[in-house]
Coordinates of C-alpha atoms in Angstrom, one line a residue:
Q1 CA 0.1 -0.1 0.5
V2 CA 1.1 3.8 -0.4
Q3 CA -0.1 6.9 1.5
L4 CA -0.6 9.8 -0.6
V5 CA -1.2 13.5 0.6
E6 CA -2.1 16.3 -1.9
S7 CA -1.6 19.7 -1.4
G8 CA -1.5 23.2 -3.6
G9 CA -5.2 23.6 -4.3
G10 CA -6.7 26.6 -3.9
W11 CA -9.0 29.6 -6.0
V12 CA -7.9 31.3 -8.9
Q13 CA -9.1 33.1 -11.6
A14 CA -9.5 32.4 -15.1
G15 CA -6.2 32.1 -16.8
G16 CA -4.3 31.7 -13.4
S17 CA -2.2 29.2 -12.4
L18 CA -1.5 26.8 -9.5
R19 CA 0.8 24.0 -9.0
L20 CA -0.1 21.2 -6.9
S21 CA 2.1 18.8 -4.8
C22 CA 1.7 15.0 -4.1
A23 CA 3.8 13.3 -1.5
A24 CA 4.3 9.6 -1.4
S25 CA 5.3 7.0 1.4
G26 CA 4.5 3.5 2.4
S27 CA 5.6 0.9 -0.5
I28 CA 7.4 3.1 -2.4
S29 CA 9.9 1.0 -3.9
S30 CA 6.7 -0.5 -5.6
I31 CA 5.8 2.5 -7.3
R32 CA 6.2 3.0 -11.2
A33 CA 3.7 5.2 -12.9
M34 CA 2.1 8.0 -11.0
G35 CA -0.8 10.3 -12.2
W36 CA -3.2 12.7 -11.6
Y37 CA -6.8 12.2 -11.5
R38 CA -9.7 15.0 -10.9
Q39 CA -13.7 14.9 -10.1
A40 CA -15.9 17.6 -10.8
P41 CA -19.3 17.7 -9.1
G42 CA -21.7 14.9 -10.5
K43 CA -18.9 13.6 -12.8
Q44 CA -16.9 10.8 -12.6
R45 CA -13.3 10.6 -11.9
E46 CA -11.0 11.0 -14.9
L47 CA -7.4 10.8 -15.6
V48 CA -5.8 13.8 -16.4
A49 CA -2.2 13.2 -16.8
S50 CA 0.5 10.4 -16.2
I51 CA 4.0 9.9 -16.1
T52 CA 6.2 6.8 -15.8
S53 CA 9.6 5.8 -14.0
G54 CA 11.1 6.8 -17.1
R55 CA 9.6 10.1 -17.7
L56 CA 7.2 9.5 -20.0
T57 CA 4.1 11.5 -19.9
N58 CA 1.0 11.7 -21.1
Y59 CA -2.2 14.3 -21.3
A60 CA -6.0 14.1 -21.4
D61 CA -6.5 16.4 -24.7
S62 CA -8.5 19.0 -22.2
V63 CA -5.4 20.0 -20.5
K64 CA -2.5 19.4 -23.1
G65 CA -0.6 22.4 -23.5
R66 CA -1.9 24.0 -20.4
F67 CA -1.0 21.3 -17.7
T68 CA 2.6 19.8 -17.0
I69 CA 3.3 16.4 -14.7
S70 CA 6.9 16.4 -13.3
R71 CA 8.0 14.0 -10.5
D72 CA 11.1 14.2 -7.8
S73 CA 12.1 10.6 -6.9
A74 CA 14.5 11.8 -4.5
K75 CA 11.5 13.4 -2.7
N76 CA 9.1 11.2 -3.5
T77 CA 6.9 13.6 -5.0
L78 CA 4.4 14.2 -7.7
Y79 CA 4.1 17.4 -9.3
L80 CA 1.1 19.2 -11.6
Q81 CA 1.5 22.6 -13.0
M82 CA -1.4 24.3 -14.2
N83 CA -1.4 27.3 -16.1
S84 CA -3.9 28.9 -18.2
L85 CA -6.8 27.6 -15.9
K86 CA -10.1 27.1 -17.0
P87 CA -13.4 27.3 -14.8
E88 CA -13.8 23.8 -16.1
D89 CA -10.9 22.6 -14.4
T90 CA -12.5 22.9 -11.2
A91 CA -12.8 20.0 -9.5
V92 CA -11.0 18.1 -6.7
Y93 CA -7.7 16.8 -8.1
Y94 CA -6.4 13.4 -7.0
C95 CA -2.8 11.6 -7.4
R96 CA -2.6 8.1 -7.9
A97 CA 0.6 5.8 -8.0
G98 CA 0.7 3.0 -10.2
R99 CA 2.4 -0.6 -9.7
S100 CA 5.1 -2.7 -11.2
D101 CA 2.5 -4.7 -12.8
G102 CA 0.8 -1.9 -14.6
I103 CA -2.0 -1.8 -12.2
W104 CA -2.9 1.1 -10.1
F105 CA -3.0 1.0 -6.4
N106 CA -6.4 1.4 -4.9
D107 CA -4.9 3.8 -2.7
W108 CA -6.3 7.6 -3.0
G109 CA -5.4 10.7 -1.2
Q110 CA -8.1 13.3 0.2
G111 CA -7.7 14.8 -2.9
T112 CA -7.0 18.9 -3.3
Q113 CA -10.1 21.5 -4.0
V114 CA -9.3 23.4 -7.4
T115 CA -11.6 26.1 -8.2
V116 CA -11.4 28.6 -11.1
S117 CA -13.7 31.3 -11.4
S118 CA -14.8 33.1 -14.5

């Protein structure tokens, strides 16, 4: 199991920026890929961005060119730099860790709220 603690959310006007962080602990050696998910009110949780242990990244079409995912393995921390934020980016953001067999851990953090006003 892994423990994940997200931080960095807040309120921002459209066009602004935020940087989210996710600190991982527990079975760190078992973690390979990591990702950021988000869940808006009344909607399903969706994968926003992911990064492999080899730093290969993938993004949802809705955030390409605006969000950047990165990780600091020495600090066991995942980041999400969010620029040019839009009201539709408003959601609770969660990070998730992937196992060496390619399956995501079932563990979730408490999430961090991002609110973008128009």
